[in-house]
mmCIF file of C-alpha atoms and ligand atoms in Angstrom:
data_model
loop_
_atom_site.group_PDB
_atom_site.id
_atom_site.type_symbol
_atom_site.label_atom_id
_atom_site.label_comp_id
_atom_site.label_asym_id
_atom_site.label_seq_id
_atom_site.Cartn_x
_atom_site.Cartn_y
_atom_site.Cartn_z
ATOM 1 C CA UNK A 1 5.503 -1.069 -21.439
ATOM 2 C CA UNK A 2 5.924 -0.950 -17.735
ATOM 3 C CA UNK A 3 6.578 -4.302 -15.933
ATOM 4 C CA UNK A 4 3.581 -6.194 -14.265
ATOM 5 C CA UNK A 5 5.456 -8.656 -12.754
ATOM 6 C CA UNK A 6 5.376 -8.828 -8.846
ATOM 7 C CA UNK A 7 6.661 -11.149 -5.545
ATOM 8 C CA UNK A 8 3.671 -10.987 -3.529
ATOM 9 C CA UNK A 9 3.339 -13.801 -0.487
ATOM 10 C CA UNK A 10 6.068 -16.105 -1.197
ATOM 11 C CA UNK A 11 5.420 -16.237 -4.725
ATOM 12 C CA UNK A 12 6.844 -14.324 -8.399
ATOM 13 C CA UNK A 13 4.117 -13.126 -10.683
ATOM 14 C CA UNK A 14 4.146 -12.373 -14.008
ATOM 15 C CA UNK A 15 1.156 -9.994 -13.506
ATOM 16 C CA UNK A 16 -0.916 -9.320 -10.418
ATOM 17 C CA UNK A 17 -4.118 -10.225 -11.856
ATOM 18 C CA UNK A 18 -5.359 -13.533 -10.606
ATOM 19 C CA UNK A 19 -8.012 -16.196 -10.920
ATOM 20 C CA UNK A 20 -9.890 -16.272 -7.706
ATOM 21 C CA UNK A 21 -10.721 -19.151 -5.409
ATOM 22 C CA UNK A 22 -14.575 -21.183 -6.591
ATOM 23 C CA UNK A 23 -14.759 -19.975 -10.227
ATOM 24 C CA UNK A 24 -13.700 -22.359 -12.497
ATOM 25 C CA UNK A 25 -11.023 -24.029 -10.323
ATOM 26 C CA UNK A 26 -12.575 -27.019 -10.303
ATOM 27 C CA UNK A 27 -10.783 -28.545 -12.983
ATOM 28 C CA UNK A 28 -6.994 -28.661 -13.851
ATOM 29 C CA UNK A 29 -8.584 -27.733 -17.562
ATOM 30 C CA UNK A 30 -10.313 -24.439 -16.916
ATOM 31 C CA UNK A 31 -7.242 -23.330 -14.614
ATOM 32 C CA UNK A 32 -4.872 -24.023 -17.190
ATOM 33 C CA UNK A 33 -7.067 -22.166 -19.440
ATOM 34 C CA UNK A 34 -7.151 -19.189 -17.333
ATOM 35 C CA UNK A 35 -3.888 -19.122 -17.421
ATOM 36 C CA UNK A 36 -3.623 -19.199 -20.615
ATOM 37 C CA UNK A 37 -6.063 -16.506 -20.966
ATOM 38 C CA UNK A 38 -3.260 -14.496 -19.197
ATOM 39 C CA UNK A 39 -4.180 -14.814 -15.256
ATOM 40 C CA UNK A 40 -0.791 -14.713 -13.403
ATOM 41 C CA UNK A 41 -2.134 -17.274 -11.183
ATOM 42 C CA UNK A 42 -4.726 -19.340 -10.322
ATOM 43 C CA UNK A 43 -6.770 -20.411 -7.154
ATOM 44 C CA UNK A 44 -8.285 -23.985 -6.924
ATOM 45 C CA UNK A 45 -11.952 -24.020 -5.776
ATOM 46 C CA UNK A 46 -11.177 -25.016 -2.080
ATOM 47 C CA UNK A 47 -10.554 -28.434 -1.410
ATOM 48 C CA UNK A 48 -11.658 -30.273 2.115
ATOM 49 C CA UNK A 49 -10.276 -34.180 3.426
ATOM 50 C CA UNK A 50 -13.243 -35.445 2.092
ATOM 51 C CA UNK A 51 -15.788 -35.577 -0.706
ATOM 52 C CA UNK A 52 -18.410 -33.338 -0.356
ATOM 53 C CA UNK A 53 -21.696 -32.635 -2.713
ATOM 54 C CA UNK A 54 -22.139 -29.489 -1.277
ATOM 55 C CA UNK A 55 -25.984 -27.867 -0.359
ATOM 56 C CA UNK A 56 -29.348 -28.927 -2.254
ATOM 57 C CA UNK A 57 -30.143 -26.604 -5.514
ATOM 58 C CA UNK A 58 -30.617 -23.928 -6.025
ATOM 59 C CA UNK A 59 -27.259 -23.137 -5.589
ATOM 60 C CA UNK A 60 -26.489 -19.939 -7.476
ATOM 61 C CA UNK A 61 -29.005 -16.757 -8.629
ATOM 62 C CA UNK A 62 -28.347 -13.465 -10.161
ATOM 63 C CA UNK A 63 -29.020 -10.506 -8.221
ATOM 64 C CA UNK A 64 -28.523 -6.892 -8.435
ATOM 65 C CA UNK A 65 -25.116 -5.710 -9.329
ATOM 66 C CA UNK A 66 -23.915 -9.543 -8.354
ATOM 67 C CA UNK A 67 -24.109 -13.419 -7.707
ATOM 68 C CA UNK A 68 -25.273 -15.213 -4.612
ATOM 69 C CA UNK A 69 -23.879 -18.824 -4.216
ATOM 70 C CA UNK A 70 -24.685 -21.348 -1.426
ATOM 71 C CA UNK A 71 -22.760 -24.028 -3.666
ATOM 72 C CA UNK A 72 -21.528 -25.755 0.043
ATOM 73 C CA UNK A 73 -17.849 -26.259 -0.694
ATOM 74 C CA UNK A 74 -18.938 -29.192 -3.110
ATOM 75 C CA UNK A 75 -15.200 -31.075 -4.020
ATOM 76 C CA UNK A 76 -13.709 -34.315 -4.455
ATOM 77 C CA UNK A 77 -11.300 -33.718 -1.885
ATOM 78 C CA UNK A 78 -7.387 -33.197 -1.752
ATOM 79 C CA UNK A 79 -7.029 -36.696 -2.465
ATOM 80 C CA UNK A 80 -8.486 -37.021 -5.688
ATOM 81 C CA UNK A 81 -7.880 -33.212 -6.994
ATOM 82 C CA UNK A 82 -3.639 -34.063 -6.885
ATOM 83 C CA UNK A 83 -3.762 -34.898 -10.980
ATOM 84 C CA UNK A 84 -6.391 -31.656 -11.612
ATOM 85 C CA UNK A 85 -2.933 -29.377 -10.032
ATOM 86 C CA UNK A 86 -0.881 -31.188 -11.786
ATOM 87 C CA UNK A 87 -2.916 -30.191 -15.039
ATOM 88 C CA UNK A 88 -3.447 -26.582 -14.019
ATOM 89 C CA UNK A 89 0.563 -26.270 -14.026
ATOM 90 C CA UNK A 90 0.744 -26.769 -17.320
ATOM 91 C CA UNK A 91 -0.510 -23.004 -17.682
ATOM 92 C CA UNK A 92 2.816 -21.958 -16.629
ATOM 93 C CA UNK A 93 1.724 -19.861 -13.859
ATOM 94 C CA UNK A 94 2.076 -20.354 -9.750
ATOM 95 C CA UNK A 95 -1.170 -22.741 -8.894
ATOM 96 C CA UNK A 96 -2.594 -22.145 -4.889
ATOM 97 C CA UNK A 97 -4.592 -24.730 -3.983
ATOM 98 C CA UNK A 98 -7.676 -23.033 -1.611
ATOM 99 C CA UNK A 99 -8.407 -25.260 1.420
ATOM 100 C CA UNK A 100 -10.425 -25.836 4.003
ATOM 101 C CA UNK A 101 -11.127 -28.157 7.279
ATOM 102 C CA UNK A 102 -12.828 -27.778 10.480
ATOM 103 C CA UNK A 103 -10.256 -27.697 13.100
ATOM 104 C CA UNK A 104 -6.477 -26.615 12.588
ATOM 105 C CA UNK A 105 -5.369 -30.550 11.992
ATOM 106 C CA UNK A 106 -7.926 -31.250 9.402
ATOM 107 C CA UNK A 107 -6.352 -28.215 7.652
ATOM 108 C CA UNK A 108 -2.624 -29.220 8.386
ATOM 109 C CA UNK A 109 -3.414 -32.776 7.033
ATOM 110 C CA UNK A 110 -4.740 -31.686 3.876
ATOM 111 C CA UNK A 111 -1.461 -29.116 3.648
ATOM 112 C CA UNK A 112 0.796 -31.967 4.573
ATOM 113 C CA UNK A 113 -1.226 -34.644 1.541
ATOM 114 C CA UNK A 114 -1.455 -31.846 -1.297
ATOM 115 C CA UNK A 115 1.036 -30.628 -3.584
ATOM 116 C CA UNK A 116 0.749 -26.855 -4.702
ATOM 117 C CA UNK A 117 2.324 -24.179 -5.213
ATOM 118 C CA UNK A 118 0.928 -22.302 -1.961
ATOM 119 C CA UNK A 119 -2.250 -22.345 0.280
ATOM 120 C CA UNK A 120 -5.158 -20.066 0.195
ATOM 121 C CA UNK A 121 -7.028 -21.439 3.921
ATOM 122 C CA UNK A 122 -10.790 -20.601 3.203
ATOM 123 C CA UNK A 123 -11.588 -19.048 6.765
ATOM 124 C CA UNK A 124 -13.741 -17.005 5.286
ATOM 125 C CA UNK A 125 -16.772 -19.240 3.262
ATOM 126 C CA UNK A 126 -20.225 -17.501 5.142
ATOM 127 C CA UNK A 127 -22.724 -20.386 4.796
ATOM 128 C CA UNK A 128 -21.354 -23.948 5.646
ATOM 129 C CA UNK A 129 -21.543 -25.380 9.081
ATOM 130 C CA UNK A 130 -18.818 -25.853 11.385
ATOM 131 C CA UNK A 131 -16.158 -24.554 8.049
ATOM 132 C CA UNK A 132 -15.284 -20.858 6.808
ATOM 133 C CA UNK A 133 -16.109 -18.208 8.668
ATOM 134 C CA UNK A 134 -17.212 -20.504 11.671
ATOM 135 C CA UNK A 135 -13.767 -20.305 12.416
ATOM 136 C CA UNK A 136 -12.552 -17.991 10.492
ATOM 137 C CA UNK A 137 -14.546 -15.110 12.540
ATOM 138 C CA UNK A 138 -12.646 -15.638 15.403
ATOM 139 C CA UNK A 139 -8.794 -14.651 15.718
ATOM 140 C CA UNK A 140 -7.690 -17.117 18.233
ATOM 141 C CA UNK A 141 -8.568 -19.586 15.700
ATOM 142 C CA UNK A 142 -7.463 -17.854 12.141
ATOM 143 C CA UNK A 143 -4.085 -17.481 14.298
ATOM 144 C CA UNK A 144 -4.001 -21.250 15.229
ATOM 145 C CA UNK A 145 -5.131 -22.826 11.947
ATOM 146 C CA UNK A 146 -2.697 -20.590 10.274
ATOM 147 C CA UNK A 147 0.161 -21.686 12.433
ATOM 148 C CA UNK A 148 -0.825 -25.478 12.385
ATOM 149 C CA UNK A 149 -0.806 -25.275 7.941
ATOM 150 C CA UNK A 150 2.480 -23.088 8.320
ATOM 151 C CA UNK A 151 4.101 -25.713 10.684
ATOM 152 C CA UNK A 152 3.128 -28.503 8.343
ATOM 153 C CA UNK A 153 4.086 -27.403 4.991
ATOM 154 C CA UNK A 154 7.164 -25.210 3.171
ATOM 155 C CA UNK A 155 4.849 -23.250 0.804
ATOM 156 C CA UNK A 156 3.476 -19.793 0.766
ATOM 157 C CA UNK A 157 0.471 -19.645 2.993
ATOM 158 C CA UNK A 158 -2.093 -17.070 2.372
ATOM 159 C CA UNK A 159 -5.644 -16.519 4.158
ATOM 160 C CA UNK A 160 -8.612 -15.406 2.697
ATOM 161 C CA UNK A 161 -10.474 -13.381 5.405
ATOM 162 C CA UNK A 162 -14.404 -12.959 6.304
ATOM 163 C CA UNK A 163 -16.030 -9.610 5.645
ATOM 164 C CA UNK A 164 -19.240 -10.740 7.802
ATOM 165 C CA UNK A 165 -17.295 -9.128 11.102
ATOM 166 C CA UNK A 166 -17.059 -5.927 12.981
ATOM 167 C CA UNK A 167 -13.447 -5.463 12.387
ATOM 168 C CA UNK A 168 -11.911 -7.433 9.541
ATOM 169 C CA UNK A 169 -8.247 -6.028 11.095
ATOM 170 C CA UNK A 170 -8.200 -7.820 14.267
ATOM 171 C CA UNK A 171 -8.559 -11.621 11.717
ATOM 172 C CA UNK A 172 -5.998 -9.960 9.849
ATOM 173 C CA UNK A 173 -3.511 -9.057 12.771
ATOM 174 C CA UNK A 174 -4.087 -13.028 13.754
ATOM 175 C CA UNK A 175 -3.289 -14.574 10.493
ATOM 176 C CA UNK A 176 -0.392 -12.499 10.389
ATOM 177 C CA UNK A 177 0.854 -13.735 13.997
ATOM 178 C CA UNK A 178 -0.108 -17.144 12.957
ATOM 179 C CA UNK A 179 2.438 -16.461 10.389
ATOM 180 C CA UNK A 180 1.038 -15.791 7.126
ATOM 181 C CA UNK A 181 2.155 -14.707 3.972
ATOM 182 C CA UNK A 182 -0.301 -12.620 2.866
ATOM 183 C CA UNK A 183 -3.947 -11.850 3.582
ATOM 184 C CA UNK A 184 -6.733 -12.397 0.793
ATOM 185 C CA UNK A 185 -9.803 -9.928 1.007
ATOM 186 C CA UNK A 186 -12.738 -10.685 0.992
ATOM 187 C CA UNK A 187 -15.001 -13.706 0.537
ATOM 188 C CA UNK A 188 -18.225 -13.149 -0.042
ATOM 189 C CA UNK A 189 -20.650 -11.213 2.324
ATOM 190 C CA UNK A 190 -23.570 -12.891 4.222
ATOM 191 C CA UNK A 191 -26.991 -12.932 1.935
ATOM 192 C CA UNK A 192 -30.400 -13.599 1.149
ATOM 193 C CA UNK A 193 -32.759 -13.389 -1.680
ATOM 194 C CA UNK A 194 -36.867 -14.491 -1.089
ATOM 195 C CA UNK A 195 -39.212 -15.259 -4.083
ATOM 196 C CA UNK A 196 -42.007 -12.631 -3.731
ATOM 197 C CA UNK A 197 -44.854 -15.150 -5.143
ATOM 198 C CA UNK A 198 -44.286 -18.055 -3.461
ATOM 199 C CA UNK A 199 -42.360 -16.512 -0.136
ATOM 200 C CA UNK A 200 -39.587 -19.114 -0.416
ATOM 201 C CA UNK A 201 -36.098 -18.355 -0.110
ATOM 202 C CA UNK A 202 -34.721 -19.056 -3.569
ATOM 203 C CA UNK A 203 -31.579 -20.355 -2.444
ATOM 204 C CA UNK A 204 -31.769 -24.234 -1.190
ATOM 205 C CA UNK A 205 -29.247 -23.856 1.631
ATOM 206 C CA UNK A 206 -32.041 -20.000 2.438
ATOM 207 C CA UNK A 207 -29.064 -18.136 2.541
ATOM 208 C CA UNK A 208 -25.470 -17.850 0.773
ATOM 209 C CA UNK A 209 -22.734 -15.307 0.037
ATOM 210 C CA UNK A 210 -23.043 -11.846 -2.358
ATOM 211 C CA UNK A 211 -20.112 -11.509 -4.385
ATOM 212 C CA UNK A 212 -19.489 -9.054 -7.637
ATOM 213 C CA UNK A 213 -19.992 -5.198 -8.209
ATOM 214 C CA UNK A 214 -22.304 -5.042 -5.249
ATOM 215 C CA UNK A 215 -18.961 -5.937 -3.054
ATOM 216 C CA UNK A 216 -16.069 -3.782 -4.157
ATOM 217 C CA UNK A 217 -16.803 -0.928 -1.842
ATOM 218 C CA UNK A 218 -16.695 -3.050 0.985
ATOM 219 C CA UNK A 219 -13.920 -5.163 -0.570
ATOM 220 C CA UNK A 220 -11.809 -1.619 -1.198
ATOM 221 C CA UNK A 221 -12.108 -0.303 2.431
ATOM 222 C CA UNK A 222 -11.236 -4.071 4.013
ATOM 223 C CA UNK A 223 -7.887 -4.136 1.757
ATOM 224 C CA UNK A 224 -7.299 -0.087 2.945
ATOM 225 C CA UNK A 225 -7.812 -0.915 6.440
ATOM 226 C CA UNK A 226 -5.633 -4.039 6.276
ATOM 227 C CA UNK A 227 -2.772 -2.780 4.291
ATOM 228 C CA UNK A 228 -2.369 0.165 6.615
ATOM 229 C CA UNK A 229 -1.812 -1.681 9.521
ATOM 230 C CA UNK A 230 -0.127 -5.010 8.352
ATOM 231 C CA UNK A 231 3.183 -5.986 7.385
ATOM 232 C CA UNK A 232 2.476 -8.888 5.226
ATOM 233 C CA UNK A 233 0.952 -8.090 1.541
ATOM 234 C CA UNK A 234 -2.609 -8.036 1.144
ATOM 235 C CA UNK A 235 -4.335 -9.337 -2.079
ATOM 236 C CA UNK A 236 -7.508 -7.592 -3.119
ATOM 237 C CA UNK A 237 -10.637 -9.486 -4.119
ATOM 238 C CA UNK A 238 -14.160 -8.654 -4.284
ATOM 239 C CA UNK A 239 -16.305 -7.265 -7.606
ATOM 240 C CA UNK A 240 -13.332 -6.107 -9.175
ATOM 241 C CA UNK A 241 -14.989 -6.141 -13.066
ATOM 242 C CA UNK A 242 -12.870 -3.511 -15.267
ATOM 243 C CA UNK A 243 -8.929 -2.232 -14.825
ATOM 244 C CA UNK A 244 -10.287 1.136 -13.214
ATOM 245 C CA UNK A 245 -11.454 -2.021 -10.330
ATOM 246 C CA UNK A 246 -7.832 -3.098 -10.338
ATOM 247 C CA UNK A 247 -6.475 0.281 -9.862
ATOM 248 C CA UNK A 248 -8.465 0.796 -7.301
ATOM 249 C CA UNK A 249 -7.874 -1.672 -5.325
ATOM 250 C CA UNK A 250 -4.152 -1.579 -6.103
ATOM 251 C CA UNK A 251 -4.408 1.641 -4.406
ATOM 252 C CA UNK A 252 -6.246 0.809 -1.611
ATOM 253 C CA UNK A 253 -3.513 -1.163 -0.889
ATOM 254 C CA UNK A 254 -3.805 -4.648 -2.501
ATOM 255 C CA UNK A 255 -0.297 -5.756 -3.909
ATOM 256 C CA UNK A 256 -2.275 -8.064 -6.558
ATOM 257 C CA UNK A 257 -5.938 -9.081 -7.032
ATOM 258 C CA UNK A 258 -8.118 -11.706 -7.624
ATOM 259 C CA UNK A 259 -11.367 -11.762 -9.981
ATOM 260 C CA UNK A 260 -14.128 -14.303 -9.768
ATOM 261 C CA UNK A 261 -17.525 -13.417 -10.955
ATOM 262 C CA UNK A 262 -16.460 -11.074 -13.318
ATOM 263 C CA UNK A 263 -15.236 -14.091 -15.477
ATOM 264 C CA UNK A 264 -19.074 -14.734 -16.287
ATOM 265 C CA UNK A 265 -18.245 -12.319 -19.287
ATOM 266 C CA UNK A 266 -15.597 -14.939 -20.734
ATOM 267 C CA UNK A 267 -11.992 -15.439 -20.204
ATOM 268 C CA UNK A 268 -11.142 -12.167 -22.203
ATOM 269 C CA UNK A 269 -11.170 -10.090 -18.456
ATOM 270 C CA UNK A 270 -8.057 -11.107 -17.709
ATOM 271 C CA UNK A 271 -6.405 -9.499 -20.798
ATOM 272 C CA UNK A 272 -8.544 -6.586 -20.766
ATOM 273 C CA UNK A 273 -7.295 -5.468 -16.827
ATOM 274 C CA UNK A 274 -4.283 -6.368 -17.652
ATOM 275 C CA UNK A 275 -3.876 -4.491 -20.785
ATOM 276 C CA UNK A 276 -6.011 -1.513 -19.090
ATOM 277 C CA UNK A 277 -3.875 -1.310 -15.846
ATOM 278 C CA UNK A 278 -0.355 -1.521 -18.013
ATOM 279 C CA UNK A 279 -1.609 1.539 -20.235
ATOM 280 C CA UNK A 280 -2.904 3.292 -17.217
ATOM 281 C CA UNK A 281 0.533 2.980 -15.758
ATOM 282 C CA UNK A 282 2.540 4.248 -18.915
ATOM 283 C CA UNK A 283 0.010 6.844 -19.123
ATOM 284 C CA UNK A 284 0.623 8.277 -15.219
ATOM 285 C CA UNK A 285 4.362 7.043 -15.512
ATOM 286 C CA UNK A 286 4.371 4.970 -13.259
ATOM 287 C CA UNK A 287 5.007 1.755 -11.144
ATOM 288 C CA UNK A 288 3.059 -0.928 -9.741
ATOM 289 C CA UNK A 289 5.204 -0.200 -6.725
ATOM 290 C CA UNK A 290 4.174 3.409 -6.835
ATOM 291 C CA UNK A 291 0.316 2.708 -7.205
ATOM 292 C CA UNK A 292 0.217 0.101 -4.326
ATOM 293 C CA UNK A 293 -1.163 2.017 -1.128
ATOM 294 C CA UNK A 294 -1.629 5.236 -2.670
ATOM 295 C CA UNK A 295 -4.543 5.935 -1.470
ATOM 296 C CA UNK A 296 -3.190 5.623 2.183
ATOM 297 C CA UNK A 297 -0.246 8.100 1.256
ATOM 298 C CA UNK A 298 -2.706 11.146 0.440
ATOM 299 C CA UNK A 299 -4.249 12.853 3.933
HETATM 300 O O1 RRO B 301 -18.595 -23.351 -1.947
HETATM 301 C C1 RRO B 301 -19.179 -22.308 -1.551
HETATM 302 O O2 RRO B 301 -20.405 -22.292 -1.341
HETATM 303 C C2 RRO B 301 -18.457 -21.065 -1.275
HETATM 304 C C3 RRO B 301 -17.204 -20.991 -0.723
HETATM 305 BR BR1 RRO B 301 -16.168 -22.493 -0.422
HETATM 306 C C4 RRO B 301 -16.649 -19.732 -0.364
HETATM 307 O O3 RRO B 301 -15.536 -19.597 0.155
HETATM 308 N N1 RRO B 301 -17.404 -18.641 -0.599
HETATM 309 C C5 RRO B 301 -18.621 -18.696 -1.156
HETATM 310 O O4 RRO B 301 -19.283 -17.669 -1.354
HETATM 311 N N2 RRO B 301 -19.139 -19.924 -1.513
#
């Protein structure tokens, strides 16, 4: 069997199929458990200074091809989420704890009080005041919150980008000045959905963020466009469902991925991309190495 293990961003893999940031990471018991499902790492949902309760119900609705989710970064804070990590490591696998603040010390306080394996900064959330993509659209700021967490701690940094922008390359380019590890792409896009008998936005907080199937076209070009022009690894997230979605997006350019709402269909998606991608490579004999960035290769 070909190997699936991978350094990507300051950290060793086992396999570069990951558990992304806001679905189940909010306990050290369903990370560990995702990790034990066979993830080859796991993202915390992110974690602000403070306790938050997030945006009034409803917070979450199905849509076509996807979720949308206005949860409003609901968390205990850093402070109290220090035991949940601690917990989540007994899975074995490299835990990043996803944060995020409103100004580059809020961020490089919570990297200086938290313990984890590396940082995923959430500059990217599309529906929370003065947090996420507030700052994250702008790369004078993703390059100076980057810098401030990389000054204050001696872990991996990564940042998770916004997709609601005209060029997703130029936030890139900053986080990678800022000094960066790697880039994660993308959080959710910008959306609504309206109840046709009553008029009412069904979401409390009106409007939220579109994740699953619906997203992995615009997920697959923002990882293409980003890989060909960085130099730090870019991890691919965004509707990535079946190992065909991982190969995809491992060609696009993302050195490993992350999958979120796809674990609505049970734990048992880790093991079936992984088992699908490692049987797709033995198949085309070849490496993960070799199927990273294809798609850029072929003009
Ligand atoms: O908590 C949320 O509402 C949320 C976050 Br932090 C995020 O990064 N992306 C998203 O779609 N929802």
């Amino acid at each position: 069997m070909p190997s699936l293990s991978v350094h990507v961003g300051g950290l060793d893999l086992c396999n570069p199929v990951l558990l992304a940031a806001g679905i189940l990471g909010t306990t050290g018991a369903s990370l560990c458990r995702a990790a034990e499902a066979g993830a080859g790492g796991v993202v915390t949902k992110s974690l602000g200074s403070v306790p938050r309760a997030g945006h009034p119900g409803p917070t979450i609705v199905q849509v076509e091809c996807g979720l949308l989710n206005a949860m409003g970064l609901p968390n205990p804070s850093y402070r109290d989420f220090q035991d949940e990590i601690e917990t989540a490591r007994k899975g074995g696998v490299p835990v990043i704890a996803s944060i995020f603040g409103s100004s580059a010390e809020e961020f490089a306080q919570i990297a200086r009080g938290l313990r984890a394996d590396a940082f995923e900064l959430n500059l990217s959330c599309p529906h929370a005041e003065k947090y996420g993509s507030e700052l994250g659209r702008y790369p004078d700021l993703v390059e100076a919150v980057t810098g401030a967490v990389k000054a204050a701690s001696s872990v991996p940094i990564w940042v998770k980008l916004t997709p609601n922008t005209a060029d997703i390359l130029e936030l890139g380019l900053a986080a990678q000045r800022g000094g960066a590890d790697a880039v994660v792409a993308i959080n959710t896009l910008k959306a609504m959905a309206i109840d046709i008998e009553t008029g009412y936005p069904i979401l409390g907080n009106r409007f939220g963020g579109l994740s699953g199937q619906a997203i992995k076209p615009v997920a697959v070009r923002s990882v293409y466009d980003l890989s060909s022009r960085l130099e730090i690894p870019v991890i691919g997230v965004g509707g990535i469902t079946t190992w065909e979605d991982a190969v995809e997006m491992i060609m696009a350019g993302a050195s490993c991925i992350q999958v979120g709402t796809a674990l609505m269909k049970g734990y048992g998606v880790f093991e079936e991309i992984i088992s699908g991608l490692s049987r797709y490579l033995e198949r085309k004999s070849m490496t993960l190495e070799d199927l990273c960035g294809m798609a850029g290769r072929r003009s």
